[in-house]
């Protein structure tokens, strides 16, 4: 049965609704960034750029780096935007947009997030890099999908008990990365750990301006959580949903974070732009051999 026009929305030129992309516009290797201005900070390293488009916060450039075809997309901020970007990218490669039916032979994309975040651990300094071994989803977005096959109930239950998680909040979900990509990007200069993904920047990440928090001690609980080999290294707003939707849709995903703040120490990077540039170079050197 064909997917209804109201569910799979295309623009008049045949491109996918939010991203403004057609299947031929994207590579099988895709870099996610949050900030649209960071797209060109990556593609400035490319040998050539074949395609550029932008609609709202979603900016896309596809080109070649040392012979490797790569697409760079800005997702904007937050889990809701990741829901849009990943579903539309999957539609571009795994749904025939003319018949509006899923393809028989599915394509698995390689998705690498190059982002920034704050460390929750004193021993992970500013300007360091972190590979997210798992995404800790505490924002609730993934619960709109069937997630039983991608969750880690044992660790989730330990986290719920440790934090005395409020029953009125969505149940936390813990999703692992692509172990193949983790091995490819790993090195002795990089930290690894579980990345917490919040649904907002202020209250959901423990920041207080004028509004009191439901659980003022949540950040310290996150910092202290330890179960077997699991600890939470950093906090941001995208990784768990990238991992969750990628697992559900059959794509490989890895999140790389430049640490620009250390919350326990109160430190902030003196040159965050250079830290991000260093991570871009680190990632591109490894993406070229995927």
PDB file of C-alpha atoms in Angstrom:
ATOM      1  CA  UNK A   1       0.000   0.000   0.000  1.00  0.00           C
ATOM      2  CA  UNK A   2       1.291   3.454  -0.874  1.00  0.00           C
ATOM      3  CA  UNK A   3       2.099   5.890   1.920  1.00  0.00           C
ATOM      4  CA  UNK A   4      -0.450   8.703   2.032  1.00  0.00           C
ATOM      5  CA  UNK A   5       0.440  12.222   0.911  1.00  0.00           C
ATOM      6  CA  UNK A   6      -0.278  13.528   4.414  1.00  0.00           C
ATOM      7  CA  UNK A   7       2.305  11.124   5.937  1.00  0.00           C
ATOM      8  CA  UNK A   8       5.129  11.378   3.393  1.00  0.00           C
ATOM      9  CA  UNK A   9       5.081  15.022   2.353  1.00  0.00           C
ATOM     10  CA  UNK A  10       6.944  16.134  -0.759  1.00  0.00           C
ATOM     11  CA  UNK A  11       7.555  19.630  -2.078  1.00  0.00           C
ATOM     12  CA  UNK A  12       6.292  20.598  -5.568  1.00  0.00           C
ATOM     13  CA  UNK A  13       9.736  19.813  -7.028  1.00  0.00           C
ATOM     14  CA  UNK A  14       9.632  16.274  -5.576  1.00  0.00           C
ATOM     15  CA  UNK A  15      12.045  16.917  -2.707  1.00  0.00           C
ATOM     16  CA  UNK A  16      11.360  15.742   0.838  1.00  0.00           C
ATOM     17  CA  UNK A  17       9.367  18.290   2.830  1.00  0.00           C
ATOM     18  CA  UNK A  18      11.658  19.729   5.542  1.00  0.00           C
ATOM     19  CA  UNK A  19      15.127  18.905   4.231  1.00  0.00           C
ATOM     20  CA  UNK A  20      14.388  20.011   0.649  1.00  0.00           C
ATOM     21  CA  UNK A  21      16.419  17.046  -0.644  1.00  0.00           C
ATOM     22  CA  UNK A  22      16.044  14.447  -3.384  1.00  0.00           C
ATOM     23  CA  UNK A  23      17.639  10.980  -3.192  1.00  0.00           C
ATOM     24  CA  UNK A  24      20.485  11.895  -5.551  1.00  0.00           C
ATOM     25  CA  UNK A  25      21.494  14.833  -3.332  1.00  0.00           C
ATOM     26  CA  UNK A  26      22.855  12.755  -0.437  1.00  0.00           C
ATOM     27  CA  UNK A  27      25.767  10.387   0.121  1.00  0.00           C
ATOM     28  CA  UNK A  28      25.651   7.161   2.142  1.00  0.00           C
ATOM     29  CA  UNK A  29      28.025   8.749   4.681  1.00  0.00           C
ATOM     30  CA  UNK A  30      26.454  11.684   6.478  1.00  0.00           C
ATOM     31  CA  UNK A  31      27.811  14.084   9.091  1.00  0.00           C
ATOM     32  CA  UNK A  32      25.317  15.669  11.479  1.00  0.00           C
ATOM     33  CA  UNK A  33      26.017  19.046  13.064  1.00  0.00           C
ATOM     34  CA  UNK A  34      23.640  21.134  15.118  1.00  0.00           C
ATOM     35  CA  UNK A  35      24.584  24.613  13.963  1.00  0.00           C
ATOM     36  CA  UNK A  36      23.982  25.490  10.309  1.00  0.00           C
ATOM     37  CA  UNK A  37      27.120  27.665  10.383  1.00  0.00           C
ATOM     38  CA  UNK A  38      29.164  24.562  11.217  1.00  0.00           C
ATOM     39  CA  UNK A  39      28.299  22.918   7.886  1.00  0.00           C
ATOM     40  CA  UNK A  40      30.751  25.091   5.967  1.00  0.00           C
ATOM     41  CA  UNK A  41      33.335  24.754   8.730  1.00  0.00           C
ATOM     42  CA  UNK A  42      33.443  21.105   7.660  1.00  0.00           C
ATOM     43  CA  UNK A  43      32.949  21.433   3.907  1.00  0.00           C
ATOM     44  CA  UNK A  44      35.689  24.080   3.649  1.00  0.00           C
ATOM     45  CA  UNK A  45      38.014  21.068   3.895  1.00  0.00           C
ATOM     46  CA  UNK A  46      36.352  19.344   0.911  1.00  0.00           C
ATOM     47  CA  UNK A  47      38.009  19.127  -2.490  1.00  0.00           C
ATOM     48  CA  UNK A  48      34.696  19.944  -4.174  1.00  0.00           C
ATOM     49  CA  UNK A  49      31.039  20.650  -3.346  1.00  0.00           C
ATOM     50  CA  UNK A  50      28.410  19.350  -5.758  1.00  0.00           C
ATOM     51  CA  UNK A  51      25.187  20.356  -4.023  1.00  0.00           C
ATOM     52  CA  UNK A  52      23.940  22.925  -1.494  1.00  0.00           C
ATOM     53  CA  UNK A  53      20.490  23.677  -0.152  1.00  0.00           C
ATOM     54  CA  UNK A  54      18.883  25.122   2.945  1.00  0.00           C
ATOM     55  CA  UNK A  55      15.364  25.217   4.352  1.00  0.00           C
ATOM     56  CA  UNK A  56      14.829  26.638   7.831  1.00  0.00           C
ATOM     57  CA  UNK A  57      17.631  25.376  10.097  1.00  0.00           C
ATOM     58  CA  UNK A  58      18.341  22.389   7.842  1.00  0.00           C
ATOM     59  CA  UNK A  59      21.361  23.211   5.689  1.00  0.00           C
ATOM     60  CA  UNK A  60      22.886  20.488   3.497  1.00  0.00           C
ATOM     61  CA  UNK A  61      26.072  20.315   1.461  1.00  0.00           C
ATOM     62  CA  UNK A  62      27.308  17.237  -0.393  1.00  0.00           C
ATOM     63  CA  UNK A  63      30.798  16.990  -1.815  1.00  0.00           C
ATOM     64  CA  UNK A  64      34.031  15.033  -1.919  1.00  0.00           C
ATOM     65  CA  UNK A  65      36.872  14.838   0.581  1.00  0.00           C
ATOM     66  CA  UNK A  66      39.921  12.935  -0.664  1.00  0.00           C
ATOM     67  CA  UNK A  67      37.680  11.040  -3.070  1.00  0.00           C
ATOM     68  CA  UNK A  68      35.060  10.190  -0.428  1.00  0.00           C
ATOM     69  CA  UNK A  69      31.522  11.433  -1.107  1.00  0.00           C
ATOM     70  CA  UNK A  70      30.095  12.925   2.102  1.00  0.00           C
ATOM     71  CA  UNK A  71      26.972  14.839   3.026  1.00  0.00           C
ATOM     72  CA  UNK A  72      26.923  17.351   5.887  1.00  0.00           C
ATOM     73  CA  UNK A  73      23.553  18.349   7.383  1.00  0.00           C
ATOM     74  CA  UNK A  74      22.671  20.768  10.163  1.00  0.00           C
ATOM     75  CA  UNK A  75      19.927  19.314  12.322  1.00  0.00           C
ATOM     76  CA  UNK A  76      19.262  22.275  14.554  1.00  0.00           C
ATOM     77  CA  UNK A  77      18.759  21.698  18.267  1.00  0.00           C
ATOM     78  CA  UNK A  78      16.937  18.933  20.061  1.00  0.00           C
ATOM     79  CA  UNK A  79      15.292  15.504  19.792  1.00  0.00           C
ATOM     80  CA  UNK A  80      12.323  16.757  17.754  1.00  0.00           C
ATOM     81  CA  UNK A  81      14.594  17.962  14.966  1.00  0.00           C
ATOM     82  CA  UNK A  82      16.442  14.644  14.914  1.00  0.00           C
ATOM     83  CA  UNK A  83      13.083  12.930  14.444  1.00  0.00           C
ATOM     84  CA  UNK A  84      12.516  15.014  11.307  1.00  0.00           C
ATOM     85  CA  UNK A  85      16.014  14.637   9.880  1.00  0.00           C
ATOM     86  CA  UNK A  86      16.459  10.897  10.381  1.00  0.00           C
ATOM     87  CA  UNK A  87      13.010   9.933   9.167  1.00  0.00           C
ATOM     88  CA  UNK A  88      13.350  12.073   6.052  1.00  0.00           C
ATOM     89  CA  UNK A  89      16.853  10.812   5.278  1.00  0.00           C
ATOM     90  CA  UNK A  90      15.616   7.241   5.623  1.00  0.00           C
ATOM     91  CA  UNK A  91      12.705   8.015   3.303  1.00  0.00           C
ATOM     92  CA  UNK A  92      15.132   9.342   0.685  1.00  0.00           C
ATOM     93  CA  UNK A  93      17.061   6.073   0.534  1.00  0.00           C
ATOM     94  CA  UNK A  94      14.486   3.456   1.541  1.00  0.00           C
ATOM     95  CA  UNK A  95      11.175   4.641   0.082  1.00  0.00           C
ATOM     96  CA  UNK A  96      10.470   4.968  -3.628  1.00  0.00           C
ATOM     97  CA  UNK A  97       9.180   8.529  -3.753  1.00  0.00           C
ATOM     98  CA  UNK A  98       7.293   7.905  -7.008  1.00  0.00           C
ATOM     99  CA  UNK A  99       5.348   4.815  -5.931  1.00  0.00           C
ATOM    100  CA  UNK A 100       5.438   5.965  -2.277  1.00  0.00           C
ATOM    101  CA  UNK A 101       6.235   2.398  -1.181  1.00  0.00           C
ATOM    102  CA  UNK A 102       9.169   1.094   0.896  1.00  0.00           C
ATOM    103  CA  UNK A 103      11.916  -0.486  -1.180  1.00  0.00           C
ATOM    104  CA  UNK A 104      12.690  -4.200  -1.020  1.00  0.00           C
ATOM    105  CA  UNK A 105      16.448  -3.666  -0.753  1.00  0.00           C
ATOM    106  CA  UNK A 106      17.197  -1.240   2.042  1.00  0.00           C
ATOM    107  CA  UNK A 107      20.191   1.099   2.347  1.00  0.00           C
ATOM    108  CA  UNK A 108      22.054   1.529   5.623  1.00  0.00           C
ATOM    109  CA  UNK A 109      23.470   5.009   6.089  1.00  0.00           C
ATOM    110  CA  UNK A 110      26.572   5.794   8.147  1.00  0.00           C
ATOM    111  CA  UNK A 111      25.795   8.772  10.363  1.00  0.00           C
ATOM    112  CA  UNK A 112      28.452  10.578  12.392  1.00  0.00           C
ATOM    113  CA  UNK A 113      27.478  13.415  14.689  1.00  0.00           C
ATOM    114  CA  UNK A 114      30.103  16.086  15.303  1.00  0.00           C
ATOM    115  CA  UNK A 115      28.798  18.074  18.225  1.00  0.00           C
ATOM    116  CA  UNK A 116      29.601  19.986  21.374  1.00  0.00           C
ATOM    117  CA  UNK A 117      28.548  19.240  24.918  1.00  0.00           C
ATOM    118  CA  UNK A 118      29.397  19.682  28.559  1.00  0.00           C
ATOM    119  CA  UNK A 119      31.182  17.078  30.656  1.00  0.00           C
ATOM    120  CA  UNK A 120      29.542  15.714  33.799  1.00  0.00           C
ATOM    121  CA  UNK A 121      32.781  14.146  35.034  1.00  0.00           C
ATOM    122  CA  UNK A 122      35.629  16.043  36.692  1.00  0.00           C
ATOM    123  CA  UNK A 123      38.259  13.926  34.941  1.00  0.00           C
ATOM    124  CA  UNK A 124      37.070  14.781  31.408  1.00  0.00           C
ATOM    125  CA  UNK A 125      38.557  18.229  30.768  1.00  0.00           C
ATOM    126  CA  UNK A 126      37.391  20.949  28.446  1.00  0.00           C
ATOM    127  CA  UNK A 127      38.757  20.595  24.890  1.00  0.00           C
ATOM    128  CA  UNK A 128      38.656  16.778  25.153  1.00  0.00           C
ATOM    129  CA  UNK A 129      36.759  14.503  22.737  1.00  0.00           C
ATOM    130  CA  UNK A 130      34.128  11.965  23.795  1.00  0.00           C
ATOM    131  CA  UNK A 131      32.737   8.986  21.886  1.00  0.00           C
ATOM    132  CA  UNK A 132      29.212   8.206  23.035  1.00  0.00           C
ATOM    133  CA  UNK A 133      29.131   4.461  23.657  1.00  0.00           C
ATOM    134  CA  UNK A 134      25.442   4.779  24.519  1.00  0.00           C
ATOM    135  CA  UNK A 135      22.742   7.395  24.463  1.00  0.00           C
ATOM    136  CA  UNK A 136      20.725   7.847  27.655  1.00  0.00           C
ATOM    137  CA  UNK A 137      17.330   9.071  26.510  1.00  0.00           C
ATOM    138  CA  UNK A 138      15.572  11.096  29.209  1.00  0.00           C
ATOM    139  CA  UNK A 139      13.464  13.287  26.929  1.00  0.00           C
ATOM    140  CA  UNK A 140      10.667  10.862  25.989  1.00  0.00           C
ATOM    141  CA  UNK A 141      10.585  11.312  22.226  1.00  0.00           C
ATOM    142  CA  UNK A 142      11.519   7.717  21.383  1.00  0.00           C
ATOM    143  CA  UNK A 143       8.521   6.386  23.312  1.00  0.00           C
ATOM    144  CA  UNK A 144       6.341   7.269  20.337  1.00  0.00           C
ATOM    145  CA  UNK A 145       8.010   4.286  18.574  1.00  0.00           C
ATOM    146  CA  UNK A 146       8.306   0.608  19.505  1.00  0.00           C
ATOM    147  CA  UNK A 147      11.629   0.574  21.353  1.00  0.00           C
ATOM    148  CA  UNK A 148      11.644  -2.702  23.300  1.00  0.00           C
ATOM    149  CA  UNK A 149      14.199  -4.318  20.982  1.00  0.00           C
ATOM    150  CA  UNK A 150      16.761  -1.501  21.296  1.00  0.00           C
ATOM    151  CA  UNK A 151      16.625  -0.762  25.018  1.00  0.00           C
ATOM    152  CA  UNK A 152      18.845  -1.998  27.871  1.00  0.00           C
ATOM    153  CA  UNK A 153      16.373  -2.718  30.728  1.00  0.00           C
ATOM    154  CA  UNK A 154      19.006  -3.862  33.239  1.00  0.00           C
ATOM    155  CA  UNK A 155      20.977  -0.613  33.063  1.00  0.00           C
ATOM    156  CA  UNK A 156      17.825   1.479  32.737  1.00  0.00           C
ATOM    157  CA  UNK A 157      16.424  -0.037  35.933  1.00  0.00           C
ATOM    158  CA  UNK A 158      19.686   0.678  37.745  1.00  0.00           C
ATOM    159  CA  UNK A 159      19.542   4.296  36.564  1.00  0.00           C
ATOM    160  CA  UNK A 160      15.889   4.663  37.595  1.00  0.00           C
ATOM    161  CA  UNK A 161      16.662   3.333  41.067  1.00  0.00           C
ATOM    162  CA  UNK A 162      19.787   5.487  41.452  1.00  0.00           C
ATOM    163  CA  UNK A 163      18.003   8.712  40.502  1.00  0.00           C
ATOM    164  CA  UNK A 164      14.655   7.895  42.117  1.00  0.00           C
ATOM    165  CA  UNK A 165      13.245   8.768  38.695  1.00  0.00           C
ATOM    166  CA  UNK A 166       9.886  10.539  38.844  1.00  0.00           C
ATOM    167  CA  UNK A 167       7.090   8.315  37.551  1.00  0.00           C
ATOM    168  CA  UNK A 168       5.491  11.292  35.792  1.00  0.00           C
ATOM    169  CA  UNK A 169       8.497  11.560  33.464  1.00  0.00           C
ATOM    170  CA  UNK A 170       9.090   9.290  30.458  1.00  0.00           C
ATOM    171  CA  UNK A 171      10.979   6.097  31.286  1.00  0.00           C
ATOM    172  CA  UNK A 172      14.698   6.467  30.437  1.00  0.00           C
ATOM    173  CA  UNK A 173      15.967   4.384  27.514  1.00  0.00           C
ATOM    174  CA  UNK A 174      19.606   3.420  26.938  1.00  0.00           C
ATOM    175  CA  UNK A 175      20.650   2.709  23.341  1.00  0.00           C
ATOM    176  CA  UNK A 176      24.098   1.642  22.165  1.00  0.00           C
ATOM    177  CA  UNK A 177      26.037   3.026  19.216  1.00  0.00           C
ATOM    178  CA  UNK A 178      27.352   1.276  16.118  1.00  0.00           C
ATOM    179  CA  UNK A 179      30.226  -0.787  17.511  1.00  0.00           C
ATOM    180  CA  UNK A 180      31.805  -0.944  14.051  1.00  0.00           C
ATOM    181  CA  UNK A 181      31.911   2.851  13.872  1.00  0.00           C
ATOM    182  CA  UNK A 182      33.143   3.105  17.467  1.00  0.00           C
ATOM    183  CA  UNK A 183      36.087   0.832  16.647  1.00  0.00           C
ATOM    184  CA  UNK A 184      36.861   2.855  13.520  1.00  0.00           C
ATOM    185  CA  UNK A 185      36.908   6.209  15.341  1.00  0.00           C
ATOM    186  CA  UNK A 186      38.471   5.097  18.627  1.00  0.00           C
ATOM    187  CA  UNK A 187      41.964   6.130  19.727  1.00  0.00           C
ATOM    188  CA  UNK A 188      43.964   6.548  22.915  1.00  0.00           C
ATOM    189  CA  UNK A 189      43.299  10.308  22.872  1.00  0.00           C
ATOM    190  CA  UNK A 190      39.533  10.040  23.194  1.00  0.00           C
ATOM    191  CA  UNK A 191      37.239   9.483  26.178  1.00  0.00           C
ATOM    192  CA  UNK A 192      34.262   7.134  26.035  1.00  0.00           C
ATOM    193  CA  UNK A 193      31.057   6.936  27.982  1.00  0.00           C
ATOM    194  CA  UNK A 194      27.298   7.270  28.023  1.00  0.00           C
ATOM    195  CA  UNK A 195      25.803  10.534  26.780  1.00  0.00           C
ATOM    196  CA  UNK A 196      22.658  11.892  28.393  1.00  0.00           C
ATOM    197  CA  UNK A 197      20.182  13.459  25.977  1.00  0.00           C
ATOM    198  CA  UNK A 198      17.826  16.037  27.415  1.00  0.00           C
ATOM    199  CA  UNK A 199      14.770  17.566  25.788  1.00  0.00           C
ATOM    200  CA  UNK A 200      15.778  21.149  26.578  1.00  0.00           C
ATOM    201  CA  UNK A 201      18.706  23.365  27.523  1.00  0.00           C
ATOM    202  CA  UNK A 202      17.597  24.927  30.793  1.00  0.00           C
ATOM    203  CA  UNK A 203      15.445  22.941  33.216  1.00  0.00           C
ATOM    204  CA  UNK A 204      16.005  19.565  31.515  1.00  0.00           C
ATOM    205  CA  UNK A 205      19.770  20.052  31.947  1.00  0.00           C
ATOM    206  CA  UNK A 206      19.535  21.352  35.508  1.00  0.00           C
ATOM    207  CA  UNK A 207      19.910  25.072  34.778  1.00  0.00           C
ATOM    208  CA  UNK A 208      17.957  27.470  36.978  1.00  0.00           C
ATOM    209  CA  UNK A 209      17.036  30.991  35.935  1.00  0.00           C
ATOM    210  CA  UNK A 210      13.619  31.843  37.401  1.00  0.00           C
ATOM    211  CA  UNK A 211      11.884  28.463  37.435  1.00  0.00           C
ATOM    212  CA  UNK A 212      12.451  25.884  40.190  1.00  0.00           C
ATOM    213  CA  UNK A 213      13.326  22.334  39.131  1.00  0.00           C
ATOM    214  CA  UNK A 214      11.363  19.153  39.807  1.00  0.00           C
ATOM    215  CA  UNK A 215      14.647  17.488  40.856  1.00  0.00           C
ATOM    216  CA  UNK A 216      17.402  20.018  41.674  1.00  0.00           C
ATOM    217  CA  UNK A 217      19.877  17.205  42.391  1.00  0.00           C
ATOM    218  CA  UNK A 218      19.491  15.404  39.044  1.00  0.00           C
ATOM    219  CA  UNK A 219      22.832  16.578  37.631  1.00  0.00           C
ATOM    220  CA  UNK A 220      24.746  15.320  40.652  1.00  0.00           C
ATOM    221  CA  UNK A 221      22.886  12.001  40.393  1.00  0.00           C
ATOM    222  CA  UNK A 222      23.918  11.754  36.735  1.00  0.00           C
ATOM    223  CA  UNK A 223      27.511  12.530  37.684  1.00  0.00           C
ATOM    224  CA  UNK A 224      27.546   9.803  40.324  1.00  0.00           C
ATOM    225  CA  UNK A 225      25.741   7.082  38.371  1.00  0.00           C
ATOM    226  CA  UNK A 226      27.905   4.000  37.927  1.00  0.00           C
ATOM    227  CA  UNK A 227      26.751   0.524  36.978  1.00  0.00           C
ATOM    228  CA  UNK A 228      29.184  -2.114  35.748  1.00  0.00           C
ATOM    229  CA  UNK A 229      31.067  -0.320  32.941  1.00  0.00           C
ATOM    230  CA  UNK A 230      28.459   2.414  32.562  1.00  0.00           C
ATOM    231  CA  UNK A 231      28.929   6.028  33.606  1.00  0.00           C
ATOM    232  CA  UNK A 232      27.504   9.220  32.145  1.00  0.00           C
ATOM    233  CA  UNK A 233      30.195  11.400  30.651  1.00  0.00           C
ATOM    234  CA  UNK A 234      28.332  14.284  29.048  1.00  0.00           C
ATOM    235  CA  UNK A 235      24.977  15.937  28.494  1.00  0.00           C
ATOM    236  CA  UNK A 236      23.428  17.304  25.289  1.00  0.00           C
ATOM    237  CA  UNK A 237      20.211  17.171  23.233  1.00  0.00           C
ATOM    238  CA  UNK A 238      20.569  14.824  20.238  1.00  0.00           C
ATOM    239  CA  UNK A 239      22.598  11.630  20.659  1.00  0.00           C
ATOM    240  CA  UNK A 240      20.062   9.187  22.133  1.00  0.00           C
ATOM    241  CA  UNK A 241      17.507   9.950  19.429  1.00  0.00           C
ATOM    242  CA  UNK A 242      20.130   9.591  16.694  1.00  0.00           C
ATOM    243  CA  UNK A 243      21.057   6.198  18.143  1.00  0.00           C
ATOM    244  CA  UNK A 244      17.480   5.093  18.737  1.00  0.00           C
ATOM    245  CA  UNK A 245      16.064   5.978  15.330  1.00  0.00           C
ATOM    246  CA  UNK A 246      19.173   4.679  13.567  1.00  0.00           C
ATOM    247  CA  UNK A 247      18.809   1.313  15.311  1.00  0.00           C
ATOM    248  CA  UNK A 248      15.115   1.119  14.487  1.00  0.00           C
ATOM    249  CA  UNK A 249      15.639   2.086  10.834  1.00  0.00           C
ATOM    250  CA  UNK A 250      18.766  -0.018  10.241  1.00  0.00           C
ATOM    251  CA  UNK A 251      21.427   2.691  10.041  1.00  0.00           C
ATOM    252  CA  UNK A 252      24.814   2.932  11.771  1.00  0.00           C
ATOM    253  CA  UNK A 253      25.409   5.924  14.018  1.00  0.00           C
ATOM    254  CA  UNK A 254      28.160   7.368  16.176  1.00  0.00           C
ATOM    255  CA  UNK A 255      28.229  10.590  18.175  1.00  0.00           C
ATOM    256  CA  UNK A 256      31.486  12.483  18.664  1.00  0.00           C
ATOM    257  CA  UNK A 257      31.485  15.395  21.074  1.00  0.00           C
ATOM    258  CA  UNK A 258      33.922  18.214  21.674  1.00  0.00           C
ATOM    259  CA  UNK A 259      33.788  19.056  25.369  1.00  0.00           C
ATOM    260  CA  UNK A 260      33.544  22.826  25.692  1.00  0.00           C
ATOM    261  CA  UNK A 261      32.343  22.969  29.310  1.00  0.00           C
ATOM    262  CA  UNK A 262      32.990  20.980  32.471  1.00  0.00           C
ATOM    263  CA  UNK A 263      29.923  21.328  34.692  1.00  0.00           C
ATOM    264  CA  UNK A 264      31.415  19.906  37.967  1.00  0.00           C
ATOM    265  CA  UNK A 265      34.519  22.121  37.699  1.00  0.00           C
ATOM    266  CA  UNK A 266      32.710  25.154  36.310  1.00  0.00           C
ATOM    267  CA  UNK A 267      35.202  25.389  33.424  1.00  0.00           C
ATOM    268  CA  UNK A 268      34.518  26.613  29.892  1.00  0.00           C
ATOM    269  CA  UNK A 269      36.874  26.261  26.945  1.00  0.00           C
ATOM    270  CA  UNK A 270      39.045  29.303  26.242  1.00  0.00           C
ATOM    271  CA  UNK A 271      38.850  28.568  22.508  1.00  0.00           C
ATOM    272  CA  UNK A 272      35.787  26.444  21.730  1.00  0.00           C
ATOM    273  CA  UNK A 273      36.004  27.178  18.001  1.00  0.00           C
ATOM    274  CA  UNK A 274      39.459  25.622  17.837  1.00  0.00           C
ATOM    275  CA  UNK A 275      38.305  22.616  19.864  1.00  0.00           C
ATOM    276  CA  UNK A 276      35.500  22.004  17.362  1.00  0.00           C
ATOM    277  CA  UNK A 277      37.941  22.460  14.466  1.00  0.00           C
ATOM    278  CA  UNK A 278      40.242  19.863  16.018  1.00  0.00           C
ATOM    279  CA  UNK A 279      37.342  17.401  16.279  1.00  0.00           C
ATOM    280  CA  UNK A 280      36.354  18.059  12.652  1.00  0.00           C
ATOM    281  CA  UNK A 281      39.876  17.198  11.509  1.00  0.00           C
ATOM    282  CA  UNK A 282      39.936  14.113  13.730  1.00  0.00           C
ATOM    283  CA  UNK A 283      36.632  12.897  12.284  1.00  0.00           C
ATOM    284  CA  UNK A 284      37.406  13.607   8.630  1.00  0.00           C
ATOM    285  CA  UNK A 285      40.670  11.668   8.823  1.00  0.00           C
ATOM    286  CA  UNK A 286      38.697   8.591   9.819  1.00  0.00           C
ATOM    287  CA  UNK A 287      35.590   9.119   7.694  1.00  0.00           C
ATOM    288  CA  UNK A 288      37.649   9.051   4.512  1.00  0.00           C
ATOM    289  CA  UNK A 289      38.504   5.377   5.100  1.00  0.00           C
ATOM    290  CA  UNK A 290      34.969   4.195   5.917  1.00  0.00           C
TER     291      UNK A 290
END
